[in-house]
Short mmCIF file of C-alpha atoms and ligand atoms in Angstrom, two decimals:
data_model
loop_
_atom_site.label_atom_id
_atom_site.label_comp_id
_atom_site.label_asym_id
_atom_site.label_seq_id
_atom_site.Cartn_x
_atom_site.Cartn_y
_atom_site.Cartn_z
CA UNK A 831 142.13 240.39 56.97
CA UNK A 832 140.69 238.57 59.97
CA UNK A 833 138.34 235.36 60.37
CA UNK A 834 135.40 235.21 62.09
CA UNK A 835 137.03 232.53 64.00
CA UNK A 836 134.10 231.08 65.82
CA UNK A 837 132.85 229.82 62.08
CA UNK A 838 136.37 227.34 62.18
CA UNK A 839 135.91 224.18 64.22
CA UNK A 840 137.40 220.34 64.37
CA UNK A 841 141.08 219.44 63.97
CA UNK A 842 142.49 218.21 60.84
CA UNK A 843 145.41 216.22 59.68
CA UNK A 844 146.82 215.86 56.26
CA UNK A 845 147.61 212.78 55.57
CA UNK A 846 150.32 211.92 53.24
CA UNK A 847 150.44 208.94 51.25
CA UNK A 848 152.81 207.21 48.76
CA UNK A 849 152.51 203.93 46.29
CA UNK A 850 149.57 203.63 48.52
CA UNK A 851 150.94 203.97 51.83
CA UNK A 852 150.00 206.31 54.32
CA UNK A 853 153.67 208.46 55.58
CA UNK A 854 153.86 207.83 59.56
CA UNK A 855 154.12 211.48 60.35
CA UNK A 856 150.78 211.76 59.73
CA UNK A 857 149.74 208.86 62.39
CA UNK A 858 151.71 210.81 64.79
CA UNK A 859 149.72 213.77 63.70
CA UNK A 860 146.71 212.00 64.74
CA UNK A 861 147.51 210.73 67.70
CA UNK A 862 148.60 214.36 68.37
CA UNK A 863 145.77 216.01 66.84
CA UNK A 864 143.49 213.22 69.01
CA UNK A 865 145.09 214.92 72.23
CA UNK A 866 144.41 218.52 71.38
CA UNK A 867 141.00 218.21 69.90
CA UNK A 868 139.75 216.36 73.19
CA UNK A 869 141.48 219.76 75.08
CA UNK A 870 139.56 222.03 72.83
CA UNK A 871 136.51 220.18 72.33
CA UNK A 872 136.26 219.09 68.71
CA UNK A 873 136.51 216.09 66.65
CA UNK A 874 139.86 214.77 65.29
CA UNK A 875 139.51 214.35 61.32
CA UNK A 876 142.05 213.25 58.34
CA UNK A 877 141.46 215.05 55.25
CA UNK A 878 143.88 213.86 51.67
CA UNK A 879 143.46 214.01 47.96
CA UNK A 880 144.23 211.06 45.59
CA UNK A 881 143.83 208.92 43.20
CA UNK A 882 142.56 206.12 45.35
CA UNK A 883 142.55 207.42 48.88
CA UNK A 884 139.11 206.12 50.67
CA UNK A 885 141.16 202.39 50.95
CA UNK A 886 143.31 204.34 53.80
CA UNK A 887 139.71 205.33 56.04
CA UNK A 888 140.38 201.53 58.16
CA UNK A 889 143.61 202.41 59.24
CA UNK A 890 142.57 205.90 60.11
CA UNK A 891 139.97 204.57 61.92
CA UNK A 892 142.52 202.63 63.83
CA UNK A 893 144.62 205.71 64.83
CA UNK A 894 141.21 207.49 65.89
CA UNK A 895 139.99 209.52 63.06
CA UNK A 896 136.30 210.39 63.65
CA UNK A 897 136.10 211.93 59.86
CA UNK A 898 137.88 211.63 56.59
CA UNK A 899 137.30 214.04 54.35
CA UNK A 900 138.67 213.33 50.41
CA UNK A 901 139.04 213.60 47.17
CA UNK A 902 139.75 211.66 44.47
CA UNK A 903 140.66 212.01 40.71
CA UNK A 904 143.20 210.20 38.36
CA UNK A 905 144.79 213.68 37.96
CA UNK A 906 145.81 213.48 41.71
CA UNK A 907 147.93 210.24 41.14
CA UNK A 908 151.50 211.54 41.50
CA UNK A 909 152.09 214.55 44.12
CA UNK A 910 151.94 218.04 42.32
CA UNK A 911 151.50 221.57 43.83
CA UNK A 912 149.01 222.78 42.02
CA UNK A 913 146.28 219.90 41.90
CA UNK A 914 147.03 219.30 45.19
CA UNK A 915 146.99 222.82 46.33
CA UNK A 916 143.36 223.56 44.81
CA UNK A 917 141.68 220.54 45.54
CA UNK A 918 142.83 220.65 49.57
CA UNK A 919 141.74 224.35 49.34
CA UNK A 920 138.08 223.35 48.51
CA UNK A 921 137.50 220.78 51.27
CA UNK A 922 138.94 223.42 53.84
CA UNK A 923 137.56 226.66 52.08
CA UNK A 924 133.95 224.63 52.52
CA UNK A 925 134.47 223.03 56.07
CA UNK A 926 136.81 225.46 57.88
CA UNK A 927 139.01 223.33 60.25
CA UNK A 928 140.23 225.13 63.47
CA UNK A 929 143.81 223.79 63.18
CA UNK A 930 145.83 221.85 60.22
CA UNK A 931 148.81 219.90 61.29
CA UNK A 932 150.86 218.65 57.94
CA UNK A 933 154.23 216.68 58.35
CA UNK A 934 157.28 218.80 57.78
CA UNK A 935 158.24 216.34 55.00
CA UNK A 936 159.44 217.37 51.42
CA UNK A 937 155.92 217.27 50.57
CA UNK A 938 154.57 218.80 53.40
CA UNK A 939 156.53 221.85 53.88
CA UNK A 940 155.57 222.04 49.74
CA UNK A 941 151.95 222.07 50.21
CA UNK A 942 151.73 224.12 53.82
CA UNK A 943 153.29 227.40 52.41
CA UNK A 944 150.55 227.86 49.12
CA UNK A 945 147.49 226.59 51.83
CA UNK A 946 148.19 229.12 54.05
CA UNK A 947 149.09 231.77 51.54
CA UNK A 948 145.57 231.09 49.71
CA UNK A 949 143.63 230.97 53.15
CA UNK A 950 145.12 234.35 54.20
CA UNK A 951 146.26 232.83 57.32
CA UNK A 952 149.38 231.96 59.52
CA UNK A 953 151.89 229.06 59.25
CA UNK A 954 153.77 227.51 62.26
CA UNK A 955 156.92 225.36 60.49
CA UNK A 956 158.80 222.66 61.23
CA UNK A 957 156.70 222.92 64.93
CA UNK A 958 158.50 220.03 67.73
CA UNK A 959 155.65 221.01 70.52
CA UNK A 960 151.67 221.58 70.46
CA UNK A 961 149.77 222.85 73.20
CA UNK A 962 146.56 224.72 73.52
CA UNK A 963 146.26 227.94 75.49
CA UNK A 964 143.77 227.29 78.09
CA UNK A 965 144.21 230.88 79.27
CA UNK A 966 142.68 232.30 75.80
CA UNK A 967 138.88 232.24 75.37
CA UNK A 968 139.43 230.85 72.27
CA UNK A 969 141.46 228.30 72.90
CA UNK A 970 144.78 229.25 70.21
CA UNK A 971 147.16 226.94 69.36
CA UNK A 972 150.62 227.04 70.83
CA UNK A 973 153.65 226.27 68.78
CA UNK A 974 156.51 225.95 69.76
CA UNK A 975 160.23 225.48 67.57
CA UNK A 976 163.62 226.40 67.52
CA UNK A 977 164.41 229.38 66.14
CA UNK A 978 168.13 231.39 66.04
CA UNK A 979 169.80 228.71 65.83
CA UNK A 980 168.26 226.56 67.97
CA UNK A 981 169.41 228.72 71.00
CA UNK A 982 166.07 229.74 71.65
CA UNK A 983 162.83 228.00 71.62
CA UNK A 984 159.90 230.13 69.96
CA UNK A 985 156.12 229.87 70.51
CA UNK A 986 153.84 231.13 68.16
CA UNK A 987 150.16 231.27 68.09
CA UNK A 988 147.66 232.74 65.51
CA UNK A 989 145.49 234.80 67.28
CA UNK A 990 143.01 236.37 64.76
CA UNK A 991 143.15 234.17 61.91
CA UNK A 992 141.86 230.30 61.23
CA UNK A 993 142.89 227.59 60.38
CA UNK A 994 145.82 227.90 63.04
CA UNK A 995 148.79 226.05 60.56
CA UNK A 996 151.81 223.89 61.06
CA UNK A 997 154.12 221.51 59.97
CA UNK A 998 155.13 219.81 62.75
CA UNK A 999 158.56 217.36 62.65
CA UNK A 1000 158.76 213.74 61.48
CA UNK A 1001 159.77 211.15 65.27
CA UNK A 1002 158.63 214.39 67.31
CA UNK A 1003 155.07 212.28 68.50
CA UNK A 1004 154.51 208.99 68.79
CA UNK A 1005 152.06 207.03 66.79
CA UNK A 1006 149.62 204.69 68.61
CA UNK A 1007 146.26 203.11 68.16
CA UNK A 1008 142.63 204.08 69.36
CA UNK A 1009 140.18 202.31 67.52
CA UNK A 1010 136.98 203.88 66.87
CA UNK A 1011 133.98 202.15 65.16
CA UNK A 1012 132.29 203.96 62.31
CA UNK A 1013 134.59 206.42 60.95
CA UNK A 1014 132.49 208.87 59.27
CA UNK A 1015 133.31 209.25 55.38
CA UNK A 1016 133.15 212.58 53.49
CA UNK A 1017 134.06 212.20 49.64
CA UNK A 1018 133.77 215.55 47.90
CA UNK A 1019 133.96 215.89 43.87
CA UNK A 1020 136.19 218.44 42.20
CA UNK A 1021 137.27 218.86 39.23
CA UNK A 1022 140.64 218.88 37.86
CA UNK A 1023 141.67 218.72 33.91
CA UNK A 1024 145.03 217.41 33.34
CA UNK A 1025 145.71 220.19 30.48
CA UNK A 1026 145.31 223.07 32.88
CA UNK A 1027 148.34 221.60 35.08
CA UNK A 1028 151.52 222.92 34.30
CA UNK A 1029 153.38 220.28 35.29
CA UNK A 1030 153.81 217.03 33.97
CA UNK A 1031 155.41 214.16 35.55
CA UNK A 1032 157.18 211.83 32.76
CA UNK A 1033 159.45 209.47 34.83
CA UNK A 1034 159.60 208.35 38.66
CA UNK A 1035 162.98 207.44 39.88
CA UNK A 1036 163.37 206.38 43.08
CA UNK A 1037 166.27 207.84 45.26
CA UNK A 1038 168.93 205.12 46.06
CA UNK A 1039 170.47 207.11 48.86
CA UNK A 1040 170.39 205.32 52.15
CA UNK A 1041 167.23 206.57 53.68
CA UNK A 1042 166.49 205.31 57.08
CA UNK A 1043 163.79 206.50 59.81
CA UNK A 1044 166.18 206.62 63.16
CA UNK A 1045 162.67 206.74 64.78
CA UNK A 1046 161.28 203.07 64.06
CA UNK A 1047 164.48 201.88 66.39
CA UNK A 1048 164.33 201.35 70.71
CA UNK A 1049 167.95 201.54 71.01
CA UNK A 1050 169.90 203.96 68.22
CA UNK A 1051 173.96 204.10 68.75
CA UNK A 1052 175.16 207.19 68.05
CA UNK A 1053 178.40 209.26 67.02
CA UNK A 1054 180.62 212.26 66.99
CA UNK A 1055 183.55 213.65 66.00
CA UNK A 1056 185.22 211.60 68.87
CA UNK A 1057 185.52 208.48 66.89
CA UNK A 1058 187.96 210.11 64.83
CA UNK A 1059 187.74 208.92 61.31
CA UNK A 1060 185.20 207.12 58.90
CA UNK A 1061 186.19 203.41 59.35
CA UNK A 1062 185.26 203.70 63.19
CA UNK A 1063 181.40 203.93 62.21
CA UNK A 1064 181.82 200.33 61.93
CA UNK A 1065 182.44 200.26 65.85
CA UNK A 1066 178.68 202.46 66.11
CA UNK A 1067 177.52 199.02 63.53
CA UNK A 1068 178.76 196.19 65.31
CA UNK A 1069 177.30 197.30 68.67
CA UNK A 1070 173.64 198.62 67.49
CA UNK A 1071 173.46 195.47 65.83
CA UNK A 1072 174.42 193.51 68.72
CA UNK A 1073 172.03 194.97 70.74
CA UNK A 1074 169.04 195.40 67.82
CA UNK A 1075 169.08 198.81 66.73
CA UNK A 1076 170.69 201.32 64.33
CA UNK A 1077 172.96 203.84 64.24
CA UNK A 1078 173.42 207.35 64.09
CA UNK A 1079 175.82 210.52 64.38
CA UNK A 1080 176.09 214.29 65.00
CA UNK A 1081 176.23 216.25 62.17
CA UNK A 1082 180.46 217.05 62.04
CA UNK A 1083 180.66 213.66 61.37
CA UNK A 1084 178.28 214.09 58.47
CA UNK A 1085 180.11 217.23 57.25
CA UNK A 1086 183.28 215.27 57.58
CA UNK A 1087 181.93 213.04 54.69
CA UNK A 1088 182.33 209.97 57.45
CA UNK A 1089 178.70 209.19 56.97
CA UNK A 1090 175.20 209.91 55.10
CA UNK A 1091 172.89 213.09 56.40
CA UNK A 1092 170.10 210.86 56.12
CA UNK A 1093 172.03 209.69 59.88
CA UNK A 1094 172.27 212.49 61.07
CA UNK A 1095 170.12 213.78 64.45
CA UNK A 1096 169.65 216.77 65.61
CA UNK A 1097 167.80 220.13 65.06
CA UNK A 1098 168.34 219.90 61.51
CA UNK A 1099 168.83 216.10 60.92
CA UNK A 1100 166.02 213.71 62.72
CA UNK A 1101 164.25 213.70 65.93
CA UNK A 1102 164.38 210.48 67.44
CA UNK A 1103 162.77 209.29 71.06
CA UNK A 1104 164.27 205.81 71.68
CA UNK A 1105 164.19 203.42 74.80
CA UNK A 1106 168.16 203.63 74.71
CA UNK A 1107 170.52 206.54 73.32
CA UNK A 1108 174.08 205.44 73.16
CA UNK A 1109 175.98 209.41 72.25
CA UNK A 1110 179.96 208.47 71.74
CA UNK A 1111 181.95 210.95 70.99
CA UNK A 1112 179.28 213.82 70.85
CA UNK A 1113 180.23 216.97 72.67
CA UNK A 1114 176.00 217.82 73.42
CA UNK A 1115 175.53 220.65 71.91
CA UNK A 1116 172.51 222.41 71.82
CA UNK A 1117 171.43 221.32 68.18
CA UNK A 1118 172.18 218.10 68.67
CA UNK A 1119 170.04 217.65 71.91
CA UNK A 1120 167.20 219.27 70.52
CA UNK A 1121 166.73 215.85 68.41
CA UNK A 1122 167.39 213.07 71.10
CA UNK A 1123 166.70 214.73 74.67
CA UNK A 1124 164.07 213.02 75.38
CA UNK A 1125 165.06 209.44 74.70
CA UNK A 1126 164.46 207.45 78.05
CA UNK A 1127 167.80 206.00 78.56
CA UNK A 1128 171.14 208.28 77.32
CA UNK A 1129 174.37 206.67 77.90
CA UNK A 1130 177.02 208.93 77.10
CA UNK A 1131 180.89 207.73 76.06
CA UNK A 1132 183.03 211.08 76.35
CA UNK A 1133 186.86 211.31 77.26
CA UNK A 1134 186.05 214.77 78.68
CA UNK A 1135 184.27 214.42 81.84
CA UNK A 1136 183.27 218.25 80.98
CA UNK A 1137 181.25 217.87 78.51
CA UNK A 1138 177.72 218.86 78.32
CA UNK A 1139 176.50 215.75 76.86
CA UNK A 1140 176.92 214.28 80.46
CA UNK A 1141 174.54 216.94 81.90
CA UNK A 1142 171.56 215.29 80.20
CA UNK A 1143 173.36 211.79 80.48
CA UNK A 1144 171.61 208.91 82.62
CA UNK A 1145 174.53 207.09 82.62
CA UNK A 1146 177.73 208.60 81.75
CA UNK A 1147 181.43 206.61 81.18
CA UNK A 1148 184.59 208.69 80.94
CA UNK A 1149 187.07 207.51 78.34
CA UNK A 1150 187.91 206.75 74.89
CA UNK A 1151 184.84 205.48 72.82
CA UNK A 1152 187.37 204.13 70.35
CA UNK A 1153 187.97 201.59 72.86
CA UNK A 1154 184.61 201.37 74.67
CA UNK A 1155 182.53 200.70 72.30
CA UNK A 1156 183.82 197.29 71.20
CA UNK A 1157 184.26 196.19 74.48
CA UNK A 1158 180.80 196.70 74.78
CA UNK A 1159 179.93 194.76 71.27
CA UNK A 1160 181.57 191.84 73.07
CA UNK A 1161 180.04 191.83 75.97
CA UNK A 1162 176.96 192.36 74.80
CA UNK A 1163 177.87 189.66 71.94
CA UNK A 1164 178.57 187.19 74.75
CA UNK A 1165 174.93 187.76 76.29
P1 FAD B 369 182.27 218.13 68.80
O1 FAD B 369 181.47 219.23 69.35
O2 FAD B 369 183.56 218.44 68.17
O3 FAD B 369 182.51 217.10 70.01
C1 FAD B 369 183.31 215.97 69.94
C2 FAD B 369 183.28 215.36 71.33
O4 FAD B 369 183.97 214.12 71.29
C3 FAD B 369 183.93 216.19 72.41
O5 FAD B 369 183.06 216.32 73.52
C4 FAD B 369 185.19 215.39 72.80
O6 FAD B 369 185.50 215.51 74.19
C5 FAD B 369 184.76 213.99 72.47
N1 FAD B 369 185.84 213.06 72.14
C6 FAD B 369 186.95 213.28 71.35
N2 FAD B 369 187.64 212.16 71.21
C7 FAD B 369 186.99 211.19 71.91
C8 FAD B 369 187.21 209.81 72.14
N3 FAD B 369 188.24 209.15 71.58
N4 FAD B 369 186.32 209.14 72.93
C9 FAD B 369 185.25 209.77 73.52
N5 FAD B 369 185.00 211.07 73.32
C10 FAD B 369 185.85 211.78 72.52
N6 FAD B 369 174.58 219.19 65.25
C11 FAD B 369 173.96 217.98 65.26
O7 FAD B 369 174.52 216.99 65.78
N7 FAD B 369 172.75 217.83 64.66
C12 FAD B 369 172.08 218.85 64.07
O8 FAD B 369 170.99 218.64 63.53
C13 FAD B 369 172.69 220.13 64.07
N8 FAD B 369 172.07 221.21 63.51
C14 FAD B 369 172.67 222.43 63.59
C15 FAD B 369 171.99 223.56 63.10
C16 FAD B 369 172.57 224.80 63.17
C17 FAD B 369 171.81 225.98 62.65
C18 FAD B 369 173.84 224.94 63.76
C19 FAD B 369 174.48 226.29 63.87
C20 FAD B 369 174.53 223.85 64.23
C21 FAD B 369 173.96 222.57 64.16
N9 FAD B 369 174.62 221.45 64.64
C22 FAD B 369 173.98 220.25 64.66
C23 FAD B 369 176.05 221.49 65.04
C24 FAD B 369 176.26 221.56 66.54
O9 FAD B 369 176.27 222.91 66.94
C25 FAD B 369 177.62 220.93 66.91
O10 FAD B 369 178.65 221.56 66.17
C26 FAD B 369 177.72 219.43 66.65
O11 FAD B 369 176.59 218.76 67.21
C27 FAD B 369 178.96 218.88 67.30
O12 FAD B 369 179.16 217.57 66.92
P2 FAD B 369 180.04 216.58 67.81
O13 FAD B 369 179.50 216.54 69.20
O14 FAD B 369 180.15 215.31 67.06
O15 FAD B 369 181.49 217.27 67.75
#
């Protein structure tokens, strides 16, 4: 079935929230979403369901929201599909966005898939480029991600349908500020009874797997197989601490067991955009570019002056990272 598309309008970000704090995807959403609905025309609004949600409108308001749309209900408190599922369907089923952008979280690629299913529409995932098509009259939605194996880059539009939908990836935009005065607030009632709800949640545990965002850092220190063995992800340590950052690696090193996935960059680990990317060891492979490419600084440590890693390199040493990167601790150190 297709829309009558010119009823759609405005661009809308999910925002996702936990223990009362808003996920930063969906800041970078906004500032995104800011860029695209100037292109097309439109206002920028954040739309969520909760238990207590309307607290998060000043610090939309700070990343540019023009609208917040909400709900809120004690039945909301804890994510679930199906609560969340109907109650986002009935702000968008009343106010028909143009285009939803939702975080490619856990959550987010959860929620996307039943939205879209239920709105009869299209869904873009796990997007790492927006653009609108200036070329169409009306105005789709380009996105763009990696697709066979991230040997090819795919971009998809929706051209009959509305809300154009994607979950775009966590580090892939940046976040930043554009204060706006009187965000406008839209609180809608719905109504949810707990003993319709299939599923109950009974106990919260929290994960304690190390669980770092590589994209908070300017300067990330990164490995491959090249360091050789687990102990030498103390070398990719010492120096990112010396020089205020964190580390990271490729993902053989994760499926050698030398370190945690939540590490790992890459098309299928984190995308990161740092001031400084230090790749030792790392061959450059196609996956693994696709998450750090466009960090402003690469320094790349490889013992084969062949490898592709160099090609994208700004500064590239030949030699053994095993010894390298400690020499560089020190000097650093001694700064
Ligand atoms: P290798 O390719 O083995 O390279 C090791 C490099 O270290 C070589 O260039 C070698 O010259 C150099 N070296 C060896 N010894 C030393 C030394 N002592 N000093 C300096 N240099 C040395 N990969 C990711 O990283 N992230 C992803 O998210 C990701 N997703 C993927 C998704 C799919 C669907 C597929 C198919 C693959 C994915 N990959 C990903 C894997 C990717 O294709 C590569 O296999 C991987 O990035 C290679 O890791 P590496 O560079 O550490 O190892």
């Amino acid at each position: 079935m297709t829309h009558n598309i010119s009823e759609y309008k405005d661009v809308w970000v999910f925002i996702e929230h936990d223990s009362g704090k808003i996920e930063h995807v969906s800041l970078e959403l906004l500032t995104k979403g800011r860029q695209l609905a100037k292109d097309i025309g439109c206002k920028i609004c954040a739309f969520t369901v909760g238990d207590n949600v309307e607290i998060f409108s000043e610090r939309l308001a700070e990343y540019g929201a023009e609208k917040f749309y909400f709900i809120e209900s004690p039945v909301l408190k804890e994510y679930r599909t199906e609560p969340y599922r109907d109650s986002l369907l009935y702000l968008i089923e009343k106010y028909k966005p143009e285009i939803i952008l939702i975080g490619a979280t856990t959550l987010g690629r959860d929620i996307a898939a039943p939205l879209a299913t239920k709105l009869d529409t299209g869904l873009t995932a796990d997007t790492t480029a927006l653009d609108i098509d200036f070329e169409s009259d009306a105005k789709n939605l380009l996105m763009t991600r990696p697709t066979f194996g991230g040997n090819l880059m795919a971009v998809i539009y929706c051209p009959d349908n509305r809300p154009q939908m994607s979950t775009v990836r966590p580090g892939v935009f940046q976040a930043t500020k554009n204060p706006i005065n009187n965000i406008e607030k839209i609180r809608e009632e719905f109504e949810l009874l707990e003993d319709k709800i299939p599923k109950k949640i009974l106990e919260k545990v929290k994960s304690d797997s190390d669980k770092v965002n590589l994209s908070f850092y300017d300067v990330i220190v990164a490995g491959g197989r090249g360091i050789g063995k687990k102990e030498n992800i103390k070398l990719l340590e010492d120096l990112a601490r010396t020089l205020g950052g964190t580390w990271a690696v490729s993902r053989k090193v994760v499926q050698m067991g030398w370190a945690p996935y939540s590490r790992q960059v890459g098309q299928t680990g984190q995308t990161v955009h740092p001031k400084i990317y230090i790749a030792a060891g790392i061959s450059g492979a196609i996956q693994h570019l696709a998450g750090m490419k466009s960090s402003e600084i690469i320094i790349a440590i490889n013992k084969d002056p062949q490898a592709p890693i160099f090609d994208i390199a700004t500064y590239g040493i030949v030699g053994d990272a095993i010894e390298i990167l400690p020499r560089l601790t020190q000097f650093f150190g001694n700064k």
